[in-house]
PDB file of C-alpha atoms in Angstrom:
ATOM      1  CA  UNK A   1      73.175 153.140  36.718  1.00 73.00           C
ATOM      2  CA  UNK A   2      76.259 150.964  35.724  1.00 80.00           C
ATOM      3  CA  UNK A   3      77.611 148.380  38.123  1.00 89.00           C
ATOM      4  CA  UNK A   4      80.289 145.883  37.961  1.00 94.00           C
ATOM      5  CA  UNK A   5      80.294 142.507  39.687  1.00 95.00           C
ATOM      6  CA  UNK A   6      83.389 140.586  40.795  1.00 96.00           C
ATOM      7  CA  UNK A   7      81.847 137.141  42.118  1.00 96.00           C
ATOM      8  CA  UNK A   8      84.950 135.832  43.293  1.00 95.00           C
ATOM      9  CA  UNK A   9      86.666 137.713  46.332  1.00 94.00           C
ATOM     10  CA  UNK A  10      89.564 135.666  46.819  1.00 96.00           C
ATOM     11  CA  UNK A  11      91.489 132.974  44.165  1.00 97.00           C
ATOM     12  CA  UNK A  12      94.303 130.915  45.122  1.00 97.00           C
ATOM     13  CA  UNK A  13      96.399 129.328  42.131  1.00 97.00           C
ATOM     14  CA  UNK A  14      99.460 127.251  41.940  1.00 97.00           C
ATOM     15  CA  UNK A  15     102.561 128.927  39.896  1.00 97.00           C
ATOM     16  CA  UNK A  16     102.159 127.804  36.423  1.00 97.00           C
ATOM     17  CA  UNK A  17      98.682 127.246  36.336  1.00 97.00           C
ATOM     18  CA  UNK A  18      96.165 128.943  34.372  1.00 97.00           C
ATOM     19  CA  UNK A  19      94.283 131.869  35.835  1.00 97.00           C
ATOM     20  CA  UNK A  20      90.668 133.291  35.104  1.00 98.00           C
ATOM     21  CA  UNK A  21      89.127 136.257  37.104  1.00 98.00           C
ATOM     22  CA  UNK A  22      85.560 136.864  36.172  1.00 98.00           C
ATOM     23  CA  UNK A  23      83.880 140.162  35.844  1.00 97.00           C
ATOM     24  CA  UNK A  24      80.181 141.079  35.025  1.00 96.00           C
ATOM     25  CA  UNK A  25      78.587 144.527  34.240  1.00 94.00           C
ATOM     26  CA  UNK A  26      75.586 146.271  33.780  1.00 90.00           C
ATOM     27  CA  UNK A  27      75.860 149.124  31.569  1.00 82.00           C
ATOM     28  CA  UNK A  28      73.155 150.341  29.024  1.00 75.00           C
ATOM     29  CA  UNK A  29      75.369 151.107  26.052  1.00 77.00           C
ATOM     30  CA  UNK A  30      78.450 149.493  24.525  1.00 77.00           C
ATOM     31  CA  UNK A  31      80.809 149.521  27.509  1.00 85.00           C
ATOM     32  CA  UNK A  32      84.442 150.897  27.911  1.00 91.00           C
ATOM     33  CA  UNK A  33      85.754 147.965  30.129  1.00 94.00           C
ATOM     34  CA  UNK A  34      89.100 147.684  32.004  1.00 95.00           C
ATOM     35  CA  UNK A  35      91.003 145.561  34.275  1.00 97.00           C
ATOM     36  CA  UNK A  36      93.359 147.212  36.732  1.00 96.00           C
ATOM     37  CA  UNK A  37      95.938 145.389  39.017  1.00 96.00           C
ATOM     38  CA  UNK A  38      97.224 146.776  42.279  1.00 93.00           C
ATOM     39  CA  UNK A  39     100.038 145.395  44.023  1.00 90.00           C
ATOM     40  CA  UNK A  40     100.586 145.726  47.944  1.00 83.00           C
ATOM     41  CA  UNK A  41     101.392 149.505  48.910  1.00 78.00           C
ATOM     42  CA  UNK A  42     100.732 150.443  45.023  1.00 81.00           C
ATOM     43  CA  UNK A  43      98.431 152.571  42.849  1.00 84.00           C
ATOM     44  CA  UNK A  44      96.403 150.936  40.413  1.00 90.00           C
ATOM     45  CA  UNK A  45      98.101 149.840  37.005  1.00 92.00           C
ATOM     46  CA  UNK A  46      95.913 149.256  33.880  1.00 93.00           C
ATOM     47  CA  UNK A  47      96.163 145.594  32.505  1.00 95.00           C
ATOM     48  CA  UNK A  48      93.942 146.151  29.564  1.00 95.00           C
ATOM     49  CA  UNK A  49      91.101 147.749  28.203  1.00 93.00           C
ATOM     50  CA  UNK A  50      88.144 147.238  25.545  1.00 93.00           C
ATOM     51  CA  UNK A  51      86.249 149.885  23.999  1.00 86.00           C
ATOM     52  CA  UNK A  52      85.614 148.425  20.491  1.00 84.00           C
ATOM     53  CA  UNK A  53      86.783 145.974  17.727  1.00 86.00           C
ATOM     54  CA  UNK A  54      88.443 142.730  18.741  1.00 89.00           C
ATOM     55  CA  UNK A  55      86.610 141.284  21.565  1.00 92.00           C
ATOM     56  CA  UNK A  56      89.479 139.490  22.726  1.00 96.00           C
ATOM     57  CA  UNK A  57      92.203 142.051  24.082  1.00 96.00           C
ATOM     58  CA  UNK A  58      95.609 141.512  25.097  1.00 96.00           C
ATOM     59  CA  UNK A  59      97.237 143.343  27.754  1.00 95.00           C
ATOM     60  CA  UNK A  60     100.354 143.686  29.611  1.00 94.00           C
ATOM     61  CA  UNK A  61     102.264 141.120  31.573  1.00 94.00           C
ATOM     62  CA  UNK A  62     100.964 138.215  29.629  1.00 96.00           C
ATOM     63  CA  UNK A  63      97.083 138.813  30.280  1.00 97.00           C
ATOM     64  CA  UNK A  64      94.079 138.785  27.853  1.00 97.00           C
ATOM     65  CA  UNK A  65      90.323 139.484  28.419  1.00 98.00           C
ATOM     66  CA  UNK A  66      87.365 138.538  26.203  1.00 96.00           C
ATOM     67  CA  UNK A  67      84.251 140.885  26.006  1.00 95.00           C
ATOM     68  CA  UNK A  68      81.204 138.591  25.789  1.00 94.00           C
ATOM     69  CA  UNK A  69      78.271 140.979  25.143  1.00 92.00           C
ATOM     70  CA  UNK A  70      75.557 138.189  25.649  1.00 92.00           C
ATOM     71  CA  UNK A  71      76.951 137.157  29.085  1.00 94.00           C
ATOM     72  CA  UNK A  72      77.740 140.888  29.909  1.00 93.00           C
ATOM     73  CA  UNK A  73      81.218 139.526  30.962  1.00 96.00           C
ATOM     74  CA  UNK A  74      84.719 140.697  30.706  1.00 97.00           C
ATOM     75  CA  UNK A  75      86.769 137.730  31.943  1.00 98.00           C
ATOM     76  CA  UNK A  76      90.536 138.106  32.689  1.00 98.00           C
ATOM     77  CA  UNK A  77      92.721 135.381  31.803  1.00 98.00           C
ATOM     78  CA  UNK A  78      96.378 134.231  31.966  1.00 98.00           C
ATOM     79  CA  UNK A  79      97.780 130.767  30.649  1.00 97.00           C
ATOM     80  CA  UNK A  80     100.577 130.550  33.369  1.00 97.00           C
ATOM     81  CA  UNK A  81     100.495 132.548  36.393  1.00 97.00           C
ATOM     82  CA  UNK A  82     103.825 133.715  37.977  1.00 96.00           C
ATOM     83  CA  UNK A  83     104.396 134.410  41.548  1.00 95.00           C
ATOM     84  CA  UNK A  84     104.810 138.253  40.745  1.00 94.00           C
ATOM     85  CA  UNK A  85     100.989 138.208  39.637  1.00 96.00           C
ATOM     86  CA  UNK A  86      99.897 138.004  43.576  1.00 96.00           C
ATOM     87  CA  UNK A  87      97.823 141.194  43.689  1.00 96.00           C
ATOM     88  CA  UNK A  88      94.765 142.725  43.820  1.00 95.00           C
ATOM     89  CA  UNK A  89      92.538 142.887  40.634  1.00 97.00           C
ATOM     90  CA  UNK A  90      89.790 145.168  39.724  1.00 96.00           C
ATOM     91  CA  UNK A  91      87.490 145.121  36.844  1.00 96.00           C
ATOM     92  CA  UNK A  92      86.039 148.714  35.879  1.00 94.00           C
ATOM     93  CA  UNK A  93      83.374 150.176  33.322  1.00 92.00           C
ATOM     94  CA  UNK A  94      83.488 153.568  32.195  1.00 88.00           C
ATOM     95  CA  UNK A  95      80.181 155.633  31.861  1.00 83.00           C
ATOM     96  CA  UNK A  96      80.615 158.058  28.848  1.00 81.00           C
ATOM     97  CA  UNK A  97      77.645 160.024  29.884  1.00 80.00           C
ATOM     98  CA  UNK A  98      78.683 160.261  33.383  1.00 80.00           C
ATOM     99  CA  UNK A  99      82.367 160.545  32.559  1.00 80.00           C
ATOM    100  CA  UNK A 100      83.537 158.624  35.276  1.00 84.00           C
ATOM    101  CA  UNK A 101      84.097 154.845  36.284  1.00 89.00           C
ATOM    102  CA  UNK A 102      82.719 152.251  38.305  1.00 91.00           C
ATOM    103  CA  UNK A 103      84.903 149.620  39.921  1.00 93.00           C
ATOM    104  CA  UNK A 104      84.096 145.969  41.200  1.00 94.00           C
ATOM    105  CA  UNK A 105      84.930 145.063  44.611  1.00 93.00           C
ATOM    106  CA  UNK A 106      88.160 143.308  43.401  1.00 95.00           C
ATOM    107  CA  UNK A 107      89.645 140.096  43.404  1.00 96.00           C
ATOM    108  CA  UNK A 108      92.547 138.948  45.778  1.00 96.00           C
ATOM    109  CA  UNK A 109      94.715 136.690  43.857  1.00 97.00           C
ATOM    110  CA  UNK A 110      97.247 134.415  45.742  1.00 97.00           C
ATOM    111  CA  UNK A 111      99.870 132.245  44.072  1.00 97.00           C
ATOM    112  CA  UNK A 112     101.201 129.219  45.802  1.00 96.00           C
ATOM    113  CA  UNK A 113     104.633 128.146  44.777  1.00 91.00           C
TER     114      UNK A 113
ATOM    115  CA  UNK B   1     102.466 158.117  29.586  1.00 62.00           C
ATOM    116  CA  UNK B   2     102.149 160.869  32.376  1.00 69.00           C
ATOM    117  CA  UNK B   3     103.710 160.422  35.689  1.00 87.00           C
ATOM    118  CA  UNK B   4     101.531 161.190  38.491  1.00 92.00           C
ATOM    119  CA  UNK B   5     102.413 161.490  42.192  1.00 94.00           C
ATOM    120  CA  UNK B   6     101.099 162.144  45.669  1.00 95.00           C
ATOM    121  CA  UNK B   7     102.204 163.738  48.999  1.00 96.00           C
ATOM    122  CA  UNK B   8     102.465 162.416  51.669  1.00 96.00           C
ATOM    123  CA  UNK B   9     102.719 158.612  50.950  1.00 94.00           C
ATOM    124  CA  UNK B  10     101.309 158.033  54.315  1.00 95.00           C
ATOM    125  CA  UNK B  11     100.536 159.741  57.365  1.00 96.00           C
ATOM    126  CA  UNK B  12      99.103 158.998  61.116  1.00 97.00           C
ATOM    127  CA  UNK B  13      97.000 161.796  62.273  1.00 96.00           C
ATOM    128  CA  UNK B  14      95.038 162.599  65.399  1.00 97.00           C
ATOM    129  CA  UNK B  15      91.236 162.676  65.714  1.00 97.00           C
ATOM    130  CA  UNK B  16      89.979 166.021  64.855  1.00 97.00           C
ATOM    131  CA  UNK B  17      92.760 167.290  62.913  1.00 97.00           C
ATOM    132  CA  UNK B  18      92.916 167.853  59.090  1.00 97.00           C
ATOM    133  CA  UNK B  19      95.271 166.347  56.339  1.00 97.00           C
ATOM    134  CA  UNK B  20      95.681 167.888  52.792  1.00 98.00           C
ATOM    135  CA  UNK B  21      96.900 165.372  50.167  1.00 98.00           C
ATOM    136  CA  UNK B  22      98.649 166.644  47.093  1.00 98.00           C
ATOM    137  CA  UNK B  23      98.402 165.347  43.712  1.00 97.00           C
ATOM    138  CA  UNK B  24     101.019 166.191  40.934  1.00 96.00           C
ATOM    139  CA  UNK B  25     100.727 165.102  37.343  1.00 95.00           C
ATOM    140  CA  UNK B  26     103.746 166.054  34.979  1.00 93.00           C
ATOM    141  CA  UNK B  27     101.585 166.868  32.054  1.00 90.00           C
ATOM    142  CA  UNK B  28      98.080 168.809  31.585  1.00 91.00           C
ATOM    143  CA  UNK B  29      95.218 166.926  32.285  1.00 90.00           C
ATOM    144  CA  UNK B  30      91.539 168.186  32.096  1.00 88.00           C
ATOM    145  CA  UNK B  31      89.759 165.737  34.752  1.00 89.00           C
ATOM    146  CA  UNK B  32      91.225 164.790  37.935  1.00 93.00           C
ATOM    147  CA  UNK B  33      89.303 162.148  40.467  1.00 95.00           C
ATOM    148  CA  UNK B  34      89.910 161.569  44.065  1.00 97.00           C
ATOM    149  CA  UNK B  35      89.199 157.997  45.313  1.00 96.00           C
ATOM    150  CA  UNK B  36      88.742 156.540  48.510  1.00 96.00           C
ATOM    151  CA  UNK B  37      89.738 152.771  49.319  1.00 92.00           C
ATOM    152  CA  UNK B  38      88.920 151.775  52.912  1.00 90.00           C
ATOM    153  CA  UNK B  39      90.788 148.536  54.117  1.00 84.00           C
ATOM    154  CA  UNK B  40      89.951 145.502  52.130  1.00 80.00           C
ATOM    155  CA  UNK B  41      87.495 147.278  49.801  1.00 84.00           C
ATOM    156  CA  UNK B  42      87.208 148.643  46.355  1.00 87.00           C
ATOM    157  CA  UNK B  43      87.387 152.144  45.097  1.00 91.00           C
ATOM    158  CA  UNK B  44      84.891 154.752  46.186  1.00 93.00           C
ATOM    159  CA  UNK B  45      84.875 157.898  43.724  1.00 94.00           C
ATOM    160  CA  UNK B  46      84.842 160.963  46.156  1.00 97.00           C
ATOM    161  CA  UNK B  47      84.862 163.797  43.427  1.00 96.00           C
ATOM    162  CA  UNK B  48      85.736 164.938  40.242  1.00 94.00           C
ATOM    163  CA  UNK B  49      87.779 168.084  39.807  1.00 93.00           C
ATOM    164  CA  UNK B  50      88.132 170.174  36.675  1.00 88.00           C
ATOM    165  CA  UNK B  51      90.235 172.964  36.700  1.00 84.00           C
ATOM    166  CA  UNK B  52      88.755 176.355  36.995  1.00 81.00           C
ATOM    167  CA  UNK B  53      85.353 175.134  38.441  1.00 83.00           C
ATOM    168  CA  UNK B  54      84.147 173.570  42.011  1.00 88.00           C
ATOM    169  CA  UNK B  55      84.485 170.003  42.364  1.00 93.00           C
ATOM    170  CA  UNK B  56      81.544 167.683  41.731  1.00 93.00           C
ATOM    171  CA  UNK B  57      81.116 165.332  44.653  1.00 96.00           C
ATOM    172  CA  UNK B  58      79.373 161.750  44.760  1.00 94.00           C
ATOM    173  CA  UNK B  59      76.470 161.045  46.841  1.00 93.00           C
ATOM    174  CA  UNK B  60      77.737 160.588  50.514  1.00 94.00           C
ATOM    175  CA  UNK B  61      80.787 162.954  50.211  1.00 96.00           C
ATOM    176  CA  UNK B  62      80.180 166.827  51.017  1.00 96.00           C
ATOM    177  CA  UNK B  63      82.588 169.816  50.388  1.00 96.00           C
ATOM    178  CA  UNK B  64      82.928 170.591  53.840  1.00 97.00           C
ATOM    179  CA  UNK B  65      84.462 167.254  54.680  1.00 97.00           C
ATOM    180  CA  UNK B  66      86.340 166.842  51.615  1.00 97.00           C
ATOM    181  CA  UNK B  67      87.486 170.173  50.107  1.00 96.00           C
ATOM    182  CA  UNK B  68      89.139 169.960  46.820  1.00 96.00           C
ATOM    183  CA  UNK B  69      91.418 172.501  45.003  1.00 94.00           C
ATOM    184  CA  UNK B  70      92.424 172.534  41.660  1.00 94.00           C
ATOM    185  CA  UNK B  71      94.487 175.569  40.797  1.00 92.00           C
ATOM    186  CA  UNK B  72      95.909 174.641  37.595  1.00 92.00           C
ATOM    187  CA  UNK B  73      95.837 171.768  34.932  1.00 92.00           C
ATOM    188  CA  UNK B  74      98.756 169.841  36.540  1.00 94.00           C
ATOM    189  CA  UNK B  75      97.776 169.869  40.356  1.00 95.00           C
ATOM    190  CA  UNK B  76      94.955 169.120  42.919  1.00 96.00           C
ATOM    191  CA  UNK B  77      94.552 168.829  46.440  1.00 96.00           C
ATOM    192  CA  UNK B  78      92.248 166.792  48.737  1.00 97.00           C
ATOM    193  CA  UNK B  79      91.906 167.809  52.258  1.00 98.00           C
ATOM    194  CA  UNK B  80      90.286 165.481  54.558  1.00 98.00           C
ATOM    195  CA  UNK B  81      88.837 167.505  57.589  1.00 97.00           C
ATOM    196  CA  UNK B  82      87.824 166.987  61.104  1.00 97.00           C
ATOM    197  CA  UNK B  83      89.223 163.470  60.854  1.00 97.00           C
ATOM    198  CA  UNK B  84      87.808 160.523  62.658  1.00 97.00           C
ATOM    199  CA  UNK B  85      89.093 156.994  62.777  1.00 95.00           C
ATOM    200  CA  UNK B  86      86.464 156.012  60.044  1.00 95.00           C
ATOM    201  CA  UNK B  87      88.518 158.283  57.642  1.00 96.00           C
ATOM    202  CA  UNK B  88      91.489 155.732  57.600  1.00 96.00           C
ATOM    203  CA  UNK B  89      91.878 154.789  54.173  1.00 96.00           C
ATOM    204  CA  UNK B  90      93.994 154.976  51.095  1.00 94.00           C
ATOM    205  CA  UNK B  91      93.169 158.077  49.240  1.00 96.00           C
ATOM    206  CA  UNK B  92      94.077 157.731  45.436  1.00 95.00           C
ATOM    207  CA  UNK B  93      94.094 160.565  42.915  1.00 96.00           C
ATOM    208  CA  UNK B  94      93.958 159.730  39.229  1.00 94.00           C
ATOM    209  CA  UNK B  95      93.413 161.128  35.735  1.00 92.00           C
ATOM    210  CA  UNK B  96      91.750 160.201  32.716  1.00 85.00           C
ATOM    211  CA  UNK B  97      93.542 159.890  29.571  1.00 78.00           C
ATOM    212  CA  UNK B  98      94.308 157.693  26.385  1.00 70.00           C
ATOM    213  CA  UNK B  99      91.932 155.978  24.134  1.00 69.00           C
ATOM    214  CA  UNK B 100      88.960 154.702  25.770  1.00 68.00           C
ATOM    215  CA  UNK B 101      89.074 156.851  28.915  1.00 77.00           C
ATOM    216  CA  UNK B 102      91.487 154.867  31.023  1.00 84.00           C
ATOM    217  CA  UNK B 103      92.629 156.357  34.226  1.00 88.00           C
ATOM    218  CA  UNK B 104      96.144 156.789  35.657  1.00 91.00           C
ATOM    219  CA  UNK B 105      96.599 156.479  39.190  1.00 92.00           C
ATOM    220  CA  UNK B 106      99.027 157.924  41.601  1.00 92.00           C
ATOM    221  CA  UNK B 107     100.724 155.484  44.104  1.00 91.00           C
ATOM    222  CA  UNK B 108      98.096 156.629  46.961  1.00 93.00           C
ATOM    223  CA  UNK B 109      98.112 158.019  50.481  1.00 95.00           C
ATOM    224  CA  UNK B 110      97.610 155.690  53.358  1.00 94.00           C
ATOM    225  CA  UNK B 111      96.152 157.581  56.091  1.00 96.00           C
ATOM    226  CA  UNK B 112      95.475 156.183  59.570  1.00 96.00           C
ATOM    227  CA  UNK B 113      93.667 158.361  62.174  1.00 96.00           C
ATOM    228  CA  UNK B 114      93.823 157.523  65.869  1.00 96.00           C
TER     229      UNK B 114
END
């Protein structure tokens, strides 16, 4: 069965600093991978996705992620964090056979002024 | 992209009562999903709802506790039955679409059971 691990429960960065959120997955075939963001009191919004092609994918709000098959990773990055990026971030993998997604436990991002 | 809404946005309920959450999409979608997000935790899939058939429940969730309706391609309801404080969670509906099967989420229903 597929699984997603987000090793960092909570990350704090200063505004303007770079950010990397880690995501490791376990899936037997080529994965469909996603990063979602959940701001307080909101539903989840898709940041970016990978399902084929270029392993470096660009998303909204200046985020990018790189799919590394050899490391089973799909880490999310942003070169300069803004205070409005403070939120919960979820990595997810889609199981094409089962027709459903599995979510990681999430990483809470705090941005210091 | 389609807009998805949920009602109510939040509710406080008494133990032993039931609450029905409504999910409306402004376009027709094939599969809809219901998730539970307990405080400080990730999303757990409750069930998948296809129009015209019974919902498919994940391990640990049963129809008697979480009956789901899917009367048409734009609407679904989830009922949380005979509630206890352990049911206090955010309940999210979603549907699948786009290339790569991304999911679009409603804003969630924050349920507190006293």
